[in-house]
Amino acid sequence: MKRFADIHLRVPLKDVRQAEKMIQKASELGYSTIGIPFPPNTTREQVNQLQQICNNEKIDFVSRTNLSPRNSSELLHELRRYRKKFEIIAVRCNTKDVARQAAKDRRVDLLQFSVTNLRQRFFDEQEAELASQALSALEIELAPILQLTSFSRIRLLSRLRKEAATAQRAKVPIMLSSGATNQMLMRSPRDYASYTIIFDLPLPFALKALSESPLSAVERNREKMSPDYVAPGIRVVGRKTCD
């Protein structure tokens, strides 16, 4: 049975009861894994609280943060500081400088671009080439598309068609997520996958973008965060203890 992930469920961190309802609904909709975004400076207690709710619902919890650096230097500083704290790191690329640096940095999992300001969408052939070499993925959030007015939605879908085609040509992974901030915007994995037809993403590819692609990224990062990890393919299998 295929396992699905919503790698960006934006639950209200200050409203635990509402967050719990959204997590419960995610389980009912068929998700086995959810990624919850936290501020970079969040406390361990806050993360543990949401993780426990996920455990109670038998959902695999993934800690995530969204970085919004002003320039590439700030991005590098934040990656050094927070990479080992979260299982998934997304970068909102508000400038081309940040977009290019994020695409070529192996510490970045997801590339995010503005939904409302198309001038801040920098996913072109050059960006895709850099991302293909660094394992960064293009994240497409689906709930915000549902909220756009007709004209804004048409313009965004036109851009997404081009970006999805560019990503597929360069073999850049695409990850679909909800980006939902409330229960009304949440949909089942197959419902979300069916929406991608409107920007020409084939259904099998869309289903992979909600399952294998995010799950493999989480697994890869968890391995790297393990104390036994040395390098890709190299792990410590036994530790010598001193009497």
PDB file of C-alpha atoms in Angstrom:
ATOM      1  CA  MET A   1       0.000   0.000   0.000  1.00  0.00           C
ATOM      2  CA  LYS A   2       1.391   3.411  -1.017  1.00  0.00           C
ATOM      3  CA  ARG A   3       2.354   5.717   1.847  1.00  0.00           C
ATOM      4  CA  PHE A   4       1.581   9.400   1.387  1.00  0.00           C
ATOM      5  CA  ALA A   5       3.198  12.440   2.975  1.00  0.00           C
ATOM      6  CA  ASP A   6       2.073  16.032   3.394  1.00  0.00           C
ATOM      7  CA  ILE A   7       5.456  17.568   3.947  1.00  0.00           C
ATOM      8  CA  HIS A   8       4.052  21.043   4.770  1.00  0.00           C
ATOM      9  CA  LEU A   9       1.027  21.076   7.054  1.00  0.00           C
ATOM     10  CA  ARG A  10       0.998  24.535   8.623  1.00  0.00           C
ATOM     11  CA  VAL A  11      -0.771  23.820  11.887  1.00  0.00           C
ATOM     12  CA  PRO A  12      -1.253  26.740  14.331  1.00  0.00           C
ATOM     13  CA  LEU A  13       1.564  26.233  16.813  1.00  0.00           C
ATOM     14  CA  LYS A  14      -0.094  28.411  19.461  1.00  0.00           C
ATOM     15  CA  ASP A  15      -3.429  26.577  19.268  1.00  0.00           C
ATOM     16  CA  VAL A  16      -2.693  23.009  20.270  1.00  0.00           C
ATOM     17  CA  ARG A  17      -6.316  21.904  20.056  1.00  0.00           C
ATOM     18  CA  GLN A  18      -6.688  23.153  16.484  1.00  0.00           C
ATOM     19  CA  ALA A  19      -3.318  21.653  15.577  1.00  0.00           C
ATOM     20  CA  GLU A  20      -4.503  18.320  16.942  1.00  0.00           C
ATOM     21  CA  LYS A  21      -7.663  18.498  14.807  1.00  0.00           C
ATOM     22  CA  MET A  22      -5.622  19.129  11.665  1.00  0.00           C
ATOM     23  CA  ILE A  23      -3.303  16.231  12.459  1.00  0.00           C
ATOM     24  CA  GLN A  24      -6.294  13.965  13.053  1.00  0.00           C
ATOM     25  CA  LYS A  25      -7.801  15.026   9.727  1.00  0.00           C
ATOM     26  CA  ALA A  26      -4.518  14.348   7.943  1.00  0.00           C
ATOM     27  CA  SER A  27      -4.669  10.802   9.281  1.00  0.00           C
ATOM     28  CA  GLU A  28      -8.294  10.425   8.163  1.00  0.00           C
ATOM     29  CA  LEU A  29      -7.408  11.686   4.675  1.00  0.00           C
ATOM     30  CA  GLY A  30      -4.791   8.979   4.264  1.00  0.00           C
ATOM     31  CA  TYR A  31      -1.456  10.576   5.143  1.00  0.00           C
ATOM     32  CA  SER A  32       1.038   8.450   7.055  1.00  0.00           C
ATOM     33  CA  THR A  33       3.657  11.211   7.336  1.00  0.00           C
ATOM     34  CA  ILE A  34       3.339  14.950   7.893  1.00  0.00           C
ATOM     35  CA  GLY A  35       5.900  17.701   8.039  1.00  0.00           C
ATOM     36  CA  ILE A  36       5.136  20.522  10.461  1.00  0.00           C
ATOM     37  CA  PRO A  37       7.052  23.814  10.074  1.00  0.00           C
ATOM     38  CA  PHE A  38       8.545  25.529  13.104  1.00  0.00           C
ATOM     39  CA  PRO A  39      10.389  28.828  13.471  1.00  0.00           C
ATOM     40  CA  PRO A  40      14.153  28.210  13.336  1.00  0.00           C
ATOM     41  CA  ASN A  41      14.524  29.240  16.984  1.00  0.00           C
ATOM     42  CA  THR A  42      11.668  27.064  18.266  1.00  0.00           C
ATOM     43  CA  THR A  43      12.054  25.221  21.541  1.00  0.00           C
ATOM     44  CA  ARG A  44      12.499  21.466  21.869  1.00  0.00           C
ATOM     45  CA  GLU A  45       9.407  21.412  24.095  1.00  0.00           C
ATOM     46  CA  GLN A  46       7.201  22.821  21.341  1.00  0.00           C
ATOM     47  CA  VAL A  47       8.487  20.277  18.832  1.00  0.00           C
ATOM     48  CA  ASN A  48       7.998  17.430  21.298  1.00  0.00           C
ATOM     49  CA  GLN A  49       4.409  18.509  21.968  1.00  0.00           C
ATOM     50  CA  LEU A  50       3.422  18.257  18.295  1.00  0.00           C
ATOM     51  CA  GLN A  51       5.407  15.067  17.870  1.00  0.00           C
ATOM     52  CA  GLN A  52       3.461  13.449  20.698  1.00  0.00           C
ATOM     53  CA  ILE A  53       0.150  14.358  19.060  1.00  0.00           C
ATOM     54  CA  CYS A  54       1.357  12.739  15.834  1.00  0.00           C
ATOM     55  CA  ASN A  55       2.471   9.655  17.737  1.00  0.00           C
ATOM     56  CA  ASN A  56      -0.994   9.374  19.277  1.00  0.00           C
ATOM     57  CA  GLU A  57      -2.500   9.433  15.768  1.00  0.00           C
ATOM     58  CA  LYS A  58       0.103   6.929  14.513  1.00  0.00           C
ATOM     59  CA  ILE A  59       1.470   9.482  12.071  1.00  0.00           C
ATOM     60  CA  ASP A  60       5.162   9.799  11.329  1.00  0.00           C
ATOM     61  CA  PHE A  61       6.150  13.302  12.450  1.00  0.00           C
ATOM     62  CA  VAL A  62       8.724  15.289  10.481  1.00  0.00           C
ATOM     63  CA  SER A  63      10.240  18.469  11.895  1.00  0.00           C
ATOM     64  CA  ARG A  64      10.709  21.212   9.348  1.00  0.00           C
ATOM     65  CA  THR A  65      11.712  24.849   9.148  1.00  0.00           C
ATOM     66  CA  ASN A  66      11.282  27.439   6.402  1.00  0.00           C
ATOM     67  CA  LEU A  67      14.171  29.846   6.003  1.00  0.00           C
ATOM     68  CA  SER A  68      13.651  33.274   4.402  1.00  0.00           C
ATOM     69  CA  PRO A  69      17.155  34.721   4.110  1.00  0.00           C
ATOM     70  CA  ARG A  70      17.694  38.163   2.636  1.00  0.00           C
ATOM     71  CA  ASN A  71      20.880  37.170   0.802  1.00  0.00           C
ATOM     72  CA  SER A  72      23.165  34.209   0.183  1.00  0.00           C
ATOM     73  CA  SER A  73      25.451  35.041   3.113  1.00  0.00           C
ATOM     74  CA  GLU A  74      22.512  34.973   5.501  1.00  0.00           C
ATOM     75  CA  LEU A  75      21.382  31.668   4.000  1.00  0.00           C
ATOM     76  CA  LEU A  76      24.790  30.074   4.582  1.00  0.00           C
ATOM     77  CA  HIS A  77      24.795  31.302   8.176  1.00  0.00           C
ATOM     78  CA  GLU A  78      21.323  29.891   8.845  1.00  0.00           C
ATOM     79  CA  LEU A  79      22.159  26.547   7.239  1.00  0.00           C
ATOM     80  CA  ARG A  80      25.218  26.149   9.462  1.00  0.00           C
ATOM     81  CA  ARG A  81      23.116  26.993  12.489  1.00  0.00           C
ATOM     82  CA  TYR A  82      19.949  24.999  11.849  1.00  0.00           C
ATOM     83  CA  ARG A  83      20.699  22.104   9.474  1.00  0.00           C
ATOM     84  CA  LYS A  84      21.136  19.518  12.219  1.00  0.00           C
ATOM     85  CA  LYS A  85      18.106  20.759  14.161  1.00  0.00           C
ATOM     86  CA  PHE A  86      15.406  19.903  11.579  1.00  0.00           C
ATOM     87  CA  GLU A  87      14.695  16.925   9.356  1.00  0.00           C
ATOM     88  CA  ILE A  88      13.559  19.086   6.441  1.00  0.00           C
ATOM     89  CA  ILE A  89      14.804  22.546   5.524  1.00  0.00           C
ATOM     90  CA  ALA A  90      12.993  24.636   2.930  1.00  0.00           C
ATOM     91  CA  VAL A  91      14.254  27.952   1.608  1.00  0.00           C
ATOM     92  CA  ARG A  92      11.900  30.683   0.419  1.00  0.00           C
ATOM     93  CA  CYS A  93      13.817  32.114  -2.530  1.00  0.00           C
ATOM     94  CA  ASN A  94      12.793  35.770  -2.614  1.00  0.00           C
ATOM     95  CA  THR A  95      15.840  36.864  -4.628  1.00  0.00           C
ATOM     96  CA  LYS A  96      17.767  35.258  -7.467  1.00  0.00           C
ATOM     97  CA  ASP A  97      20.935  35.358  -5.356  1.00  0.00           C
ATOM     98  CA  VAL A  98      19.280  33.262  -2.648  1.00  0.00           C
ATOM     99  CA  ALA A  99      17.666  30.965  -5.217  1.00  0.00           C
ATOM    100  CA  ARG A 100      20.969  30.127  -6.888  1.00  0.00           C
ATOM    101  CA  GLN A 101      22.774  29.520  -3.594  1.00  0.00           C
ATOM    102  CA  ALA A 102      19.940  27.369  -2.236  1.00  0.00           C
ATOM    103  CA  ALA A 103      19.762  25.292  -5.414  1.00  0.00           C
ATOM    104  CA  LYS A 104      23.424  24.299  -5.276  1.00  0.00           C
ATOM    105  CA  ASP A 105      23.664  23.696  -1.517  1.00  0.00           C
ATOM    106  CA  ARG A 106      23.178  20.054  -0.507  1.00  0.00           C
ATOM    107  CA  ARG A 107      21.920  21.125   2.914  1.00  0.00           C
ATOM    108  CA  VAL A 108      18.747  22.523   1.316  1.00  0.00           C
ATOM    109  CA  ASP A 109      15.901  20.069   0.770  1.00  0.00           C
ATOM    110  CA  LEU A 110      13.173  22.222  -0.770  1.00  0.00           C
ATOM    111  CA  LEU A 111      13.094  25.316  -2.954  1.00  0.00           C
ATOM    112  CA  GLN A 112      10.051  27.519  -2.351  1.00  0.00           C
ATOM    113  CA  PHE A 113       8.894  30.426  -4.491  1.00  0.00           C
ATOM    114  CA  SER A 114       6.245  33.100  -4.075  1.00  0.00           C
ATOM    115  CA  VAL A 115       2.690  32.176  -5.036  1.00  0.00           C
ATOM    116  CA  THR A 116       1.522  35.768  -5.458  1.00  0.00           C
ATOM    117  CA  ASN A 117       4.580  37.574  -6.853  1.00  0.00           C
ATOM    118  CA  LEU A 118       5.622  35.820 -10.060  1.00  0.00           C
ATOM    119  CA  ARG A 119       8.664  38.096 -10.382  1.00  0.00           C
ATOM    120  CA  GLN A 120      10.059  36.235  -7.386  1.00  0.00           C
ATOM    121  CA  ARG A 121       9.810  32.834  -9.063  1.00  0.00           C
ATOM    122  CA  PHE A 122      13.346  32.079 -10.239  1.00  0.00           C
ATOM    123  CA  PHE A 123      13.026  28.408 -11.176  1.00  0.00           C
ATOM    124  CA  ASP A 124      14.482  28.490 -14.678  1.00  0.00           C
ATOM    125  CA  GLU A 125      16.876  26.216 -16.612  1.00  0.00           C
ATOM    126  CA  GLN A 126      19.917  27.438 -14.684  1.00  0.00           C
ATOM    127  CA  GLU A 127      18.200  26.944 -11.334  1.00  0.00           C
ATOM    128  CA  ALA A 128      17.108  23.452 -12.355  1.00  0.00           C
ATOM    129  CA  GLU A 129      20.628  22.516 -13.463  1.00  0.00           C
ATOM    130  CA  LEU A 130      22.056  23.531 -10.079  1.00  0.00           C
ATOM    131  CA  ALA A 131      19.289  21.751  -8.172  1.00  0.00           C
ATOM    132  CA  SER A 132      19.726  18.539 -10.156  1.00  0.00           C
ATOM    133  CA  GLN A 133      23.318  18.275  -8.963  1.00  0.00           C
ATOM    134  CA  ALA A 134      22.548  19.021  -5.307  1.00  0.00           C
ATOM    135  CA  LEU A 135      19.385  16.916  -4.760  1.00  0.00           C
ATOM    136  CA  SER A 136      17.271  19.984  -3.964  1.00  0.00           C
ATOM    137  CA  ALA A 137      13.591  19.600  -4.867  1.00  0.00           C
ATOM    138  CA  LEU A 138      11.032  22.068  -6.178  1.00  0.00           C
ATOM    139  CA  GLU A 139       8.147  22.348  -3.724  1.00  0.00           C
ATOM    140  CA  ILE A 140       4.685  23.148  -5.064  1.00  0.00           C
ATOM    141  CA  GLU A 141       2.075  23.978  -2.420  1.00  0.00           C
ATOM    142  CA  LEU A 142      -1.460  23.222  -3.525  1.00  0.00           C
ATOM    143  CA  ALA A 143      -3.709  24.819  -0.894  1.00  0.00           C
ATOM    144  CA  PRO A 144      -2.600  28.390  -1.729  1.00  0.00           C
ATOM    145  CA  ILE A 145      -3.613  27.783  -5.356  1.00  0.00           C
ATOM    146  CA  LEU A 146      -7.165  27.100  -4.183  1.00  0.00           C
ATOM    147  CA  GLN A 147      -7.253  30.482  -2.437  1.00  0.00           C
ATOM    148  CA  LEU A 148      -6.187  32.611  -5.399  1.00  0.00           C
ATOM    149  CA  THR A 149      -8.645  34.643  -7.434  1.00  0.00           C
ATOM    150  CA  SER A 150      -9.284  33.477 -10.996  1.00  0.00           C
ATOM    151  CA  PHE A 151      -6.817  35.808 -12.783  1.00  0.00           C
ATOM    152  CA  SER A 152      -4.014  35.262 -10.269  1.00  0.00           C
ATOM    153  CA  ARG A 153      -4.604  31.518 -10.399  1.00  0.00           C
ATOM    154  CA  ILE A 154      -4.419  31.448 -14.206  1.00  0.00           C
ATOM    155  CA  ARG A 155      -1.107  33.327 -14.168  1.00  0.00           C
ATOM    156  CA  LEU A 156       0.366  31.043 -11.515  1.00  0.00           C
ATOM    157  CA  LEU A 157      -0.773  27.861 -13.279  1.00  0.00           C
ATOM    158  CA  SER A 158       0.849  29.076 -16.483  1.00  0.00           C
ATOM    159  CA  ARG A 159       4.127  29.546 -14.631  1.00  0.00           C
ATOM    160  CA  LEU A 160       3.811  26.186 -12.876  1.00  0.00           C
ATOM    161  CA  ARG A 161       3.417  24.427 -16.235  1.00  0.00           C
ATOM    162  CA  LYS A 162       6.756  25.843 -17.339  1.00  0.00           C
ATOM    163  CA  GLU A 163       8.471  25.084 -14.034  1.00  0.00           C
ATOM    164  CA  ALA A 164       7.162  21.526 -13.848  1.00  0.00           C
ATOM    165  CA  ALA A 165       8.355  20.862 -17.396  1.00  0.00           C
ATOM    166  CA  THR A 166      11.752  22.389 -16.605  1.00  0.00           C
ATOM    167  CA  ALA A 167      12.088  20.264 -13.469  1.00  0.00           C
ATOM    168  CA  GLN A 168      11.198  17.070 -15.319  1.00  0.00           C
ATOM    169  CA  ARG A 169      13.690  17.768 -18.113  1.00  0.00           C
ATOM    170  CA  ALA A 170      16.471  18.353 -15.587  1.00  0.00           C
ATOM    171  CA  LYS A 171      15.361  15.414 -13.425  1.00  0.00           C
ATOM    172  CA  VAL A 172      14.799  17.696 -10.429  1.00  0.00           C
ATOM    173  CA  PRO A 173      12.456  16.097  -7.879  1.00  0.00           C
ATOM    174  CA  ILE A 174       9.101  17.799  -7.414  1.00  0.00           C
ATOM    175  CA  MET A 175       7.454  17.584  -4.026  1.00  0.00           C
ATOM    176  CA  LEU A 176       3.789  18.413  -3.637  1.00  0.00           C
ATOM    177  CA  SER A 177       2.527  19.597  -0.278  1.00  0.00           C
ATOM    178  CA  SER A 178      -0.638  21.214   0.984  1.00  0.00           C
ATOM    179  CA  GLY A 179       0.652  24.322   2.733  1.00  0.00           C
ATOM    180  CA  ALA A 180      -2.761  24.194   4.410  1.00  0.00           C
ATOM    181  CA  THR A 181      -3.368  26.492   7.372  1.00  0.00           C
ATOM    182  CA  ASN A 182      -6.776  25.088   8.327  1.00  0.00           C
ATOM    183  CA  GLN A 183      -8.936  22.000   7.861  1.00  0.00           C
ATOM    184  CA  MET A 184     -11.002  23.565   5.061  1.00  0.00           C
ATOM    185  CA  LEU A 185      -7.961  23.610   2.772  1.00  0.00           C
ATOM    186  CA  MET A 186      -6.943  20.005   3.420  1.00  0.00           C
ATOM    187  CA  ARG A 187      -7.539  17.372   0.740  1.00  0.00           C
ATOM    188  CA  SER A 188      -6.716  13.698   0.291  1.00  0.00           C
ATOM    189  CA  PRO A 189      -3.476  12.779  -1.501  1.00  0.00           C
ATOM    190  CA  ARG A 190      -5.306  11.579  -4.604  1.00  0.00           C
ATOM    191  CA  ASP A 191      -7.449  14.725  -4.710  1.00  0.00           C
ATOM    192  CA  TYR A 192      -4.329  16.877  -4.610  1.00  0.00           C
ATOM    193  CA  ALA A 193      -2.662  14.692  -7.243  1.00  0.00           C
ATOM    194  CA  SER A 194      -5.657  15.093  -9.548  1.00  0.00           C
ATOM    195  CA  TYR A 195      -5.415  18.901  -9.297  1.00  0.00           C
ATOM    196  CA  THR A 196      -1.947  18.835 -10.841  1.00  0.00           C
ATOM    197  CA  ILE A 197      -3.443  17.949 -14.209  1.00  0.00           C
ATOM    198  CA  ILE A 198      -4.259  21.655 -14.583  1.00  0.00           C
ATOM    199  CA  PHE A 199      -0.535  22.415 -14.781  1.00  0.00           C
ATOM    200  CA  ASP A 200       0.269  19.349 -16.892  1.00  0.00           C
ATOM    201  CA  LEU A 201       1.875  17.155 -14.245  1.00  0.00           C
ATOM    202  CA  PRO A 202       1.119  13.496 -15.092  1.00  0.00           C
ATOM    203  CA  LEU A 203      -0.852  11.677 -12.399  1.00  0.00           C
ATOM    204  CA  PRO A 204       1.803   8.968 -11.727  1.00  0.00           C
ATOM    205  CA  PHE A 205       4.415  11.718 -11.326  1.00  0.00           C
ATOM    206  CA  ALA A 206       2.113  13.649  -8.980  1.00  0.00           C
ATOM    207  CA  LEU A 207       1.493  10.596  -6.810  1.00  0.00           C
ATOM    208  CA  LYS A 208       5.252  10.051  -6.564  1.00  0.00           C
ATOM    209  CA  ALA A 209       5.651  13.703  -5.539  1.00  0.00           C
ATOM    210  CA  LEU A 210       3.304  13.010  -2.606  1.00  0.00           C
ATOM    211  CA  SER A 211       4.906   9.731  -1.593  1.00  0.00           C
ATOM    212  CA  GLU A 212       8.299   8.385  -2.663  1.00  0.00           C
ATOM    213  CA  SER A 213       9.965  11.770  -3.190  1.00  0.00           C
ATOM    214  CA  PRO A 214       9.260  13.329   0.239  1.00  0.00           C
ATOM    215  CA  LEU A 215       9.643  10.030   2.080  1.00  0.00           C
ATOM    216  CA  SER A 216      13.066   9.372   0.564  1.00  0.00           C
ATOM    217  CA  ALA A 217      14.216  12.896   1.500  1.00  0.00           C
ATOM    218  CA  VAL A 218      13.122  12.365   5.102  1.00  0.00           C
ATOM    219  CA  GLU A 219      14.840   8.985   5.266  1.00  0.00           C
ATOM    220  CA  ARG A 220      18.050  10.415   3.799  1.00  0.00           C
ATOM    221  CA  ASN A 221      18.152  13.255   6.313  1.00  0.00           C
ATOM    222  CA  ARG A 222      17.377  11.038   9.271  1.00  0.00           C
ATOM    223  CA  GLU A 223      20.317   8.880   8.303  1.00  0.00           C
ATOM    224  CA  LYS A 224      22.561  11.952   8.171  1.00  0.00           C
ATOM    225  CA  MET A 225      21.337  13.096  11.601  1.00  0.00           C
ATOM    226  CA  SER A 226      22.180   9.726  13.148  1.00  0.00           C
ATOM    227  CA  PRO A 227      25.241   9.729  15.447  1.00  0.00           C
ATOM    228  CA  ASP A 228      26.471   6.689  13.504  1.00  0.00           C
ATOM    229  CA  TYR A 229      26.523   8.541  10.179  1.00  0.00           C
ATOM    230  CA  VAL A 230      29.967   9.266   8.709  1.00  0.00           C
ATOM    231  CA  ALA A 231      29.379   9.801   4.985  1.00  0.00           C
ATOM    232  CA  PRO A 232      27.022   8.485   2.301  1.00  0.00           C
ATOM    233  CA  GLY A 233      27.201   4.700   2.540  1.00  0.00           C
ATOM    234  CA  ILE A 234      29.462   4.787   5.605  1.00  0.00           C
ATOM    235  CA  ARG A 235      28.168   4.215   9.127  1.00  0.00           C
ATOM    236  CA  VAL A 236      29.694   3.348  12.483  1.00  0.00           C
ATOM    237  CA  VAL A 237      28.572  -0.224  13.229  1.00  0.00           C
ATOM    238  CA  GLY A 238      30.217  -0.652  16.604  1.00  0.00           C
ATOM    239  CA  ARG A 239      31.673   1.658  19.210  1.00  0.00           C
ATOM    240  CA  LYS A 240      34.515   0.715  21.469  1.00  0.00           C
ATOM    241  CA  THR A 241      33.760   1.178  25.145  1.00  0.00           C
ATOM    242  CA  CYS A 242      36.387   1.808  27.750  1.00  0.00           C
ATOM    243  CA  ASP A 243      36.306  -0.138  31.019  1.00  0.00           C
TER     244      ASP A 243
END
